[in-house]
Amino acid sequence: MSPRGKLSTAKNAEPYCSCWQQNMKLVGPLEMNTCSCGEEDDIKEWRWEKPADSVSDHVVLSENNQLVTFHPNTSSGTAFVKGDTPMEHNYHYYWEVKMLTNSYGTDIMVGVGSDKVDILEYRHKFTSGLGKTIESYGLSYTGRMLHASMKIIDRRFTGFCRGDMLFYNLRRHSVVYPMVCSTAVQSSFKIVYASSWKASLLVDALKILSASAKGDKIKLPLGLRNQLKSQFWITMPSYAREDALGATV
């Protein structure tokens, strides 16, 4: 969640870029955000799902549901938003979210959760909402990763964001969605990339090839090479791109 190519030396995650300021006041409908940093690839297979009316004051969507702002006025607990499209079995999913505001407060998390996650359960409680039960996994802005209320990773972002994060469903849940949650006032996330590819021998072979190839170029047939321009993450070295989340369902 810090700028690509430059690891933050701060204790917690920093904004992706400086286009948005921490003291920016959000009054009424969100103004159009002009930030396009890190959005070179305009591929978004899903967007954020419109929140229920009961929490609409704490979860505001804009920019064609790509941008979510939590608690635009005041916070009284933990607000969630999930993707509008479930992940199918036998697919690889890769997505990136851009954090536009400074991280602070009880918790700000990115992760995945099943259709059994109650996104309204903690609306009046300040907590780490993702990873509370076996139905979700959550990566905190502090570097902790939670599942079933257990800390399964305890590393700061200064060392953690060198590669991508993988979630393996292993058919444990029938339906899984990408999710983010926050307790912080005026905290914002934007989807900058979201793609998928059906699991196959081709995908596995490309991953092995990219891991063993020397240099930046992999010699592939022209048609396949052009297709991979938009699916860069399949042959991506583990250190090449930060702020990445992925799931194999």
Coordinates of C-alpha atoms in Angstrom, one line a residue:
M1 CA 0.0 0.0 0.0
S2 CA 3.0 2.3 -0.4
P3 CA 4.3 3.6 -3.7
R4 CA 5.7 0.9 -6.1
G5 CA 9.5 0.8 -6.3
K6 CA 10.0 2.6 -2.9
L7 CA 9.4 0.8 0.3
S8 CA 8.2 2.9 3.2
T9 CA 10.3 3.2 6.3
A10 CA 7.4 4.2 8.4
K11 CA 5.9 1.9 10.9
N12 CA 2.6 1.6 9.1
A13 CA 1.4 1.8 5.5
E14 CA 1.5 5.2 3.8
P15 CA -0.8 6.6 1.1
Y16 CA 0.0 5.3 -2.4
C17 CA 0.7 8.8 -3.7
S18 CA 0.5 12.4 -2.6
C19 CA -2.5 13.3 -4.8
W20 CA -4.9 13.2 -1.8
Q21 CA -4.1 15.0 1.4
Q22 CA -4.8 13.7 4.9
N23 CA -6.7 16.9 5.8
M24 CA -9.0 16.8 2.7
K25 CA -12.5 17.5 3.8
L26 CA -15.3 15.5 2.1
V27 CA -18.5 17.4 2.2
G28 CA -21.6 16.0 0.5
P29 CA -21.0 13.9 -2.7
L30 CA -17.4 13.1 -3.4
E31 CA -15.7 15.3 -6.0
M32 CA -14.1 13.5 -8.9
N33 CA -10.7 12.3 -8.0
T34 CA -8.1 13.2 -10.6
C35 CA -5.4 10.9 -9.3
S36 CA -4.4 8.3 -11.9
C37 CA -1.1 7.1 -10.4
G38 CA -0.5 3.4 -11.0
E39 CA -3.5 3.0 -13.3
E40 CA -1.7 2.3 -16.5
D41 CA -3.7 -0.9 -17.1
D42 CA -7.4 -0.2 -17.3
I43 CA -8.6 -3.7 -16.4
K44 CA -11.3 -4.1 -13.7
E45 CA -13.4 -7.2 -13.9
W46 CA -15.3 -6.2 -10.8
R47 CA -16.1 -3.1 -8.7
W48 CA -17.2 -2.4 -5.2
E49 CA -20.8 -3.5 -4.3
K50 CA -23.3 -0.8 -3.4
P51 CA -23.7 -0.8 0.4
A52 CA -26.9 -1.3 2.2
D53 CA -29.0 1.8 3.0
S54 CA -28.3 1.4 6.7
V55 CA -24.6 2.0 6.3
S56 CA -24.6 4.3 3.3
D57 CA -23.5 7.2 5.5
H58 CA -20.3 5.3 6.3
V59 CA -19.5 3.7 3.0
V60 CA -19.6 6.0 0.0
L61 CA -18.8 4.8 -3.6
S62 CA -17.7 7.0 -6.5
E63 CA -16.0 6.8 -9.8
N64 CA -18.2 4.1 -11.2
N65 CA -17.9 2.2 -7.9
Q66 CA -14.1 1.9 -8.2
L67 CA -13.4 4.2 -5.3
V68 CA -14.7 3.7 -1.7
T69 CA -14.5 6.2 1.1
F70 CA -15.2 5.0 4.6
H71 CA -16.8 7.3 7.3
P72 CA -16.7 10.5 5.3
N73 CA -18.0 12.5 8.3
T74 CA -17.5 10.6 11.5
S75 CA -16.9 7.0 12.5
S76 CA -18.9 4.9 14.9
G77 CA -17.4 1.5 14.2
T78 CA -16.1 -0.8 11.4
A79 CA -17.4 -0.4 7.9
F80 CA -17.0 -3.0 5.1
V81 CA -17.3 -3.1 1.4
K82 CA -17.0 -6.2 -0.8
G83 CA -16.6 -6.8 -4.5
D84 CA -19.7 -7.1 -6.6
T85 CA -18.6 -10.3 -8.3
P86 CA -17.9 -13.7 -6.5
M87 CA -14.8 -15.6 -7.4
E88 CA -15.3 -18.8 -9.3
H89 CA -13.7 -22.1 -8.6
N90 CA -10.6 -23.1 -10.7
Y91 CA -9.6 -19.5 -11.4
H92 CA -6.6 -17.4 -10.5
Y93 CA -7.5 -13.8 -9.4
Y94 CA -5.2 -10.9 -9.1
W95 CA -6.2 -7.4 -7.9
E96 CA -4.6 -4.2 -6.7
V97 CA -6.1 -1.5 -4.5
K98 CA -4.6 1.9 -4.0
M99 CA -4.7 3.5 -0.6
L100 CA -5.4 7.2 -1.1
T101 CA -5.3 8.4 2.5
N102 CA -3.0 8.0 5.5
S103 CA -3.6 4.9 7.6
Y104 CA -4.5 5.3 11.3
G105 CA -7.0 4.2 13.8
T106 CA -8.0 0.8 15.2
D107 CA -7.6 -0.9 11.8
I108 CA -7.8 -0.7 8.1
M109 CA -7.8 -4.1 6.3
V110 CA -7.7 -5.7 2.9
G111 CA -8.6 -9.3 2.3
V112 CA -11.1 -11.9 1.2
G113 CA -14.3 -13.3 2.8
S114 CA -17.0 -15.8 2.1
D115 CA -20.7 -15.0 1.5
K116 CA -21.3 -15.8 5.2
V117 CA -19.4 -12.8 6.4
D118 CA -21.8 -10.3 8.0
I119 CA -20.6 -7.0 6.9
L120 CA -22.9 -5.2 9.3
E121 CA -21.9 -7.1 12.4
Y122 CA -19.3 -4.6 13.6
R123 CA -20.8 -1.3 12.4
H124 CA -20.9 -0.1 16.0
K125 CA -17.7 -1.6 17.2
F126 CA -14.1 -0.6 16.5
T127 CA -12.2 -3.8 15.6
S128 CA -10.2 -5.6 13.0
G129 CA -13.2 -6.8 11.0
L130 CA -11.6 -9.2 8.5
G131 CA -10.1 -12.4 9.9
K132 CA -12.4 -12.5 13.0
T133 CA -13.8 -15.9 12.0
I134 CA -12.9 -18.8 9.7
E135 CA -15.0 -17.0 7.0
S136 CA -12.4 -14.4 6.2
Y137 CA -8.7 -13.4 5.9
G138 CA -7.6 -9.9 6.6
L139 CA -4.3 -8.0 6.1
S140 CA -4.0 -5.0 8.5
Y141 CA -2.2 -1.8 7.7
T142 CA 0.0 -2.6 10.6
G143 CA 1.3 -5.7 8.9
R144 CA -0.7 -8.3 10.8
M145 CA -2.6 -11.0 8.9
L146 CA -5.6 -12.5 10.7
H147 CA -7.8 -15.6 10.2
A148 CA -10.2 -17.0 12.7
S149 CA -9.0 -14.3 15.2
M150 CA -5.5 -15.7 15.0
K151 CA -2.5 -13.8 14.0
I152 CA -0.9 -15.8 11.2
I153 CA 1.6 -13.2 9.9
D154 CA 3.3 -10.5 12.0
R155 CA 5.5 -8.4 9.7
R156 CA 5.6 -4.7 9.1
F157 CA 4.9 -3.4 5.6
T158 CA 8.6 -2.4 5.3
G159 CA 9.4 -6.0 4.6
F160 CA 6.1 -7.5 3.7
C161 CA 5.3 -5.6 0.5
R162 CA 8.2 -7.0 -1.5
G163 CA 5.9 -9.5 -3.2
D164 CA 2.4 -10.5 -3.8
M165 CA -0.1 -12.0 -1.2
L166 CA -1.8 -15.2 -2.0
F167 CA -5.0 -16.6 -0.5
Y168 CA -5.8 -20.3 -1.2
N169 CA -9.4 -21.2 -0.8
L170 CA -8.9 -24.9 -1.3
R171 CA -12.7 -25.3 -1.8
R172 CA -13.3 -24.5 1.8
H173 CA -15.9 -21.8 0.9
S174 CA -18.4 -22.0 -1.9
V175 CA -18.4 -18.3 -2.6
V176 CA -15.5 -15.8 -1.9
Y177 CA -15.3 -12.1 -2.4
P178 CA -12.6 -9.5 -2.2
M179 CA -13.2 -7.2 0.8
V180 CA -11.8 -4.1 2.6
C181 CA -12.9 -2.6 5.9
S182 CA -11.9 0.4 8.0
T183 CA -12.6 2.2 11.2
A184 CA -10.8 5.4 10.2
V185 CA -12.6 8.6 9.2
Q186 CA -12.2 9.6 5.5
S187 CA -10.1 6.5 4.6
S188 CA -10.2 5.8 0.9
F189 CA -9.4 2.8 -1.4
K190 CA -9.5 2.6 -5.1
I191 CA -9.4 -0.5 -7.4
V192 CA -6.7 0.1 -9.9
Y193 CA -6.5 -3.4 -11.4
A194 CA -8.6 -6.6 -11.2
S195 CA -8.2 -9.5 -13.4
S196 CA -8.5 -13.3 -13.5
W197 CA -7.4 -16.3 -15.6
K198 CA -8.8 -19.8 -15.6
A199 CA -6.4 -22.3 -13.9
S200 CA -4.6 -24.5 -16.4
L201 CA -1.3 -26.2 -17.2
L202 CA -0.5 -23.1 -19.3
V203 CA -0.7 -20.8 -16.3
D204 CA 1.4 -23.1 -14.1
A205 CA 4.0 -23.5 -16.8
L206 CA 4.3 -19.8 -17.3
K207 CA 4.8 -19.2 -13.6
I208 CA 7.6 -21.8 -13.5
L209 CA 9.1 -20.3 -16.6
S210 CA 9.1 -16.8 -15.3
A211 CA 10.7 -17.8 -12.0
S212 CA 13.6 -19.5 -13.8
A213 CA 14.0 -17.0 -16.7
K214 CA 17.0 -14.7 -16.6
G215 CA 16.5 -11.0 -17.3
D216 CA 13.3 -9.2 -18.0
K217 CA 12.2 -10.9 -21.2
I218 CA 10.6 -14.3 -21.6
K219 CA 10.6 -15.6 -25.2
L220 CA 7.1 -16.5 -26.1
P221 CA 5.0 -16.7 -29.3
L222 CA 3.8 -13.3 -30.4
G223 CA 0.1 -14.0 -29.8
L224 CA 0.7 -15.3 -26.3
R225 CA 3.1 -12.5 -25.5
N226 CA 0.5 -9.8 -26.5
Q227 CA -2.1 -11.5 -24.4
L228 CA 0.2 -11.5 -21.4
K229 CA 0.6 -7.7 -21.6
S230 CA -2.7 -7.3 -19.8
Q231 CA -2.1 -10.4 -17.6
F232 CA 1.3 -9.3 -16.5
W233 CA 0.9 -10.9 -13.0
I234 CA 1.0 -14.4 -14.3
T235 CA 4.7 -14.1 -15.2
M236 CA 5.5 -11.5 -12.6
P237 CA 8.6 -12.1 -10.4
S238 CA 7.7 -12.1 -6.7
Y239 CA 9.6 -8.8 -6.1
A240 CA 8.5 -6.8 -9.1
R241 CA 5.2 -5.3 -8.1
E242 CA 4.0 -4.1 -4.7
D243 CA 0.5 -3.7 -3.3
A244 CA -0.7 -6.9 -4.9
L245 CA -3.3 -9.3 -3.7
G246 CA -4.2 -12.6 -5.3
A247 CA -6.4 -15.5 -4.7
T248 CA -6.6 -19.0 -6.1
V249 CA -10.2 -20.4 -5.7

